[in-house]
């Protein structure tokens, strides 16, 4: 992901029922490009939701886990 200015960034993964599964990022970050390693080895196959929040920006997307 890329942020254009210093922001508090949260990247969270939820199950399809809306239960929080894990928090991948929860910190203030400088402007720039970032990547996150996601280890889904302990998750079962299915649909998950991930949400990224950075300043005023929020995006929520679906993710399909296939094992």
PDB file of C-alpha atoms in Angstrom:
ATOM      1  CA  UNK A   1       0.000   0.000   0.000  1.00  0.00           C
ATOM      2  CA  UNK A   2       1.028   3.616  -0.435  1.00  0.00           C
ATOM      3  CA  UNK A   3       0.308   6.601   1.785  1.00  0.00           C
ATOM      4  CA  UNK A   4       0.851  10.197   0.714  1.00  0.00           C
ATOM      5  CA  UNK A   5       1.335  11.824   4.132  1.00  0.00           C
ATOM      6  CA  UNK A   6       2.100  10.877   7.726  1.00  0.00           C
ATOM      7  CA  UNK A   7      -0.937   8.928   8.934  1.00  0.00           C
ATOM      8  CA  UNK A   8      -2.118   6.505  11.569  1.00  0.00           C
ATOM      9  CA  UNK A   9      -2.489   3.291   9.543  1.00  0.00           C
ATOM     10  CA  UNK A  10      -4.625   0.288  10.478  1.00  0.00           C
ATOM     11  CA  UNK A  11      -4.816  -2.883   8.391  1.00  0.00           C
ATOM     12  CA  UNK A  12      -7.190  -5.428   9.872  1.00  0.00           C
ATOM     13  CA  UNK A  13      -8.515  -8.825   8.714  1.00  0.00           C
ATOM     14  CA  UNK A  14     -12.051  -9.971   9.596  1.00  0.00           C
ATOM     15  CA  UNK A  15     -13.963 -13.187   8.977  1.00  0.00           C
ATOM     16  CA  UNK A  16     -17.140 -13.064   6.887  1.00  0.00           C
ATOM     17  CA  UNK A  17     -19.232 -12.582  10.056  1.00  0.00           C
ATOM     18  CA  UNK A  18     -17.280  -9.441  10.966  1.00  0.00           C
ATOM     19  CA  UNK A  19     -15.180 -10.935  13.758  1.00  0.00           C
ATOM     20  CA  UNK A  20     -11.674  -9.484  13.952  1.00  0.00           C
ATOM     21  CA  UNK A  21      -9.152 -12.197  13.026  1.00  0.00           C
ATOM     22  CA  UNK A  22      -5.883 -10.252  13.144  1.00  0.00           C
ATOM     23  CA  UNK A  23      -4.391  -6.794  13.027  1.00  0.00           C
ATOM     24  CA  UNK A  24      -1.520  -6.565  10.528  1.00  0.00           C
ATOM     25  CA  UNK A  25      -0.667  -2.861  10.963  1.00  0.00           C
ATOM     26  CA  UNK A  26      -1.639  -0.423  13.722  1.00  0.00           C
ATOM     27  CA  UNK A  27       0.851   2.431  13.829  1.00  0.00           C
ATOM     28  CA  UNK A  28       1.714   5.909  12.633  1.00  0.00           C
ATOM     29  CA  UNK A  29       3.701   5.779   9.382  1.00  0.00           C
ATOM     30  CA  UNK A  30       5.584   8.245   7.207  1.00  0.00           C
ATOM     31  CA  UNK A  31       4.541   8.854   3.600  1.00  0.00           C
ATOM     32  CA  UNK A  32       5.773   6.107   1.261  1.00  0.00           C
ATOM     33  CA  UNK A  33       5.236   2.605  -0.073  1.00  0.00           C
ATOM     34  CA  UNK A  34       4.780  -0.329   2.279  1.00  0.00           C
ATOM     35  CA  UNK A  35       4.181  -4.063   2.092  1.00  0.00           C
ATOM     36  CA  UNK A  36       2.906  -6.477   4.726  1.00  0.00           C
ATOM     37  CA  UNK A  37       3.528 -10.214   5.043  1.00  0.00           C
ATOM     38  CA  UNK A  38       0.269 -12.042   5.652  1.00  0.00           C
ATOM     39  CA  UNK A  39       0.490 -15.541   7.124  1.00  0.00           C
ATOM     40  CA  UNK A  40      -2.864 -17.223   6.629  1.00  0.00           C
ATOM     41  CA  UNK A  41      -1.588 -20.708   7.405  1.00  0.00           C
ATOM     42  CA  UNK A  42      -3.730 -20.942  10.560  1.00  0.00           C
ATOM     43  CA  UNK A  43      -6.885 -19.763   8.796  1.00  0.00           C
ATOM     44  CA  UNK A  44      -9.336 -22.094   7.115  1.00  0.00           C
ATOM     45  CA  UNK A  45     -10.389 -21.736   3.492  1.00  0.00           C
ATOM     46  CA  UNK A  46     -13.121 -19.181   2.977  1.00  0.00           C
ATOM     47  CA  UNK A  47     -13.912 -15.527   2.447  1.00  0.00           C
ATOM     48  CA  UNK A  48     -12.305 -12.868   4.605  1.00  0.00           C
ATOM     49  CA  UNK A  49     -12.543  -9.088   4.652  1.00  0.00           C
ATOM     50  CA  UNK A  50      -9.608  -6.735   5.007  1.00  0.00           C
ATOM     51  CA  UNK A  51      -9.885  -3.077   5.893  1.00  0.00           C
ATOM     52  CA  UNK A  52      -7.198  -0.427   5.580  1.00  0.00           C
ATOM     53  CA  UNK A  53      -7.539   2.944   7.256  1.00  0.00           C
ATOM     54  CA  UNK A  54      -5.026   5.776   6.807  1.00  0.00           C
ATOM     55  CA  UNK A  55      -6.027   9.259   7.894  1.00  0.00           C
ATOM     56  CA  UNK A  56      -9.320  10.086   6.145  1.00  0.00           C
ATOM     57  CA  UNK A  57      -8.978   7.153   3.715  1.00  0.00           C
ATOM     58  CA  UNK A  58     -10.774   3.847   4.343  1.00  0.00           C
ATOM     59  CA  UNK A  59     -11.050   0.870   1.998  1.00  0.00           C
ATOM     60  CA  UNK A  60     -12.669  -2.502   2.621  1.00  0.00           C
ATOM     61  CA  UNK A  61     -12.217  -5.470   0.256  1.00  0.00           C
ATOM     62  CA  UNK A  62     -12.956  -9.206   0.124  1.00  0.00           C
ATOM     63  CA  UNK A  63     -10.207 -11.804   0.083  1.00  0.00           C
ATOM     64  CA  UNK A  64     -10.627 -15.480  -0.779  1.00  0.00           C
ATOM     65  CA  UNK A  65      -8.408 -17.970   1.082  1.00  0.00           C
ATOM     66  CA  UNK A  66      -7.962 -21.257  -0.773  1.00  0.00           C
ATOM     67  CA  UNK A  67      -5.885 -24.069   0.706  1.00  0.00           C
TER      68      UNK A  67
END
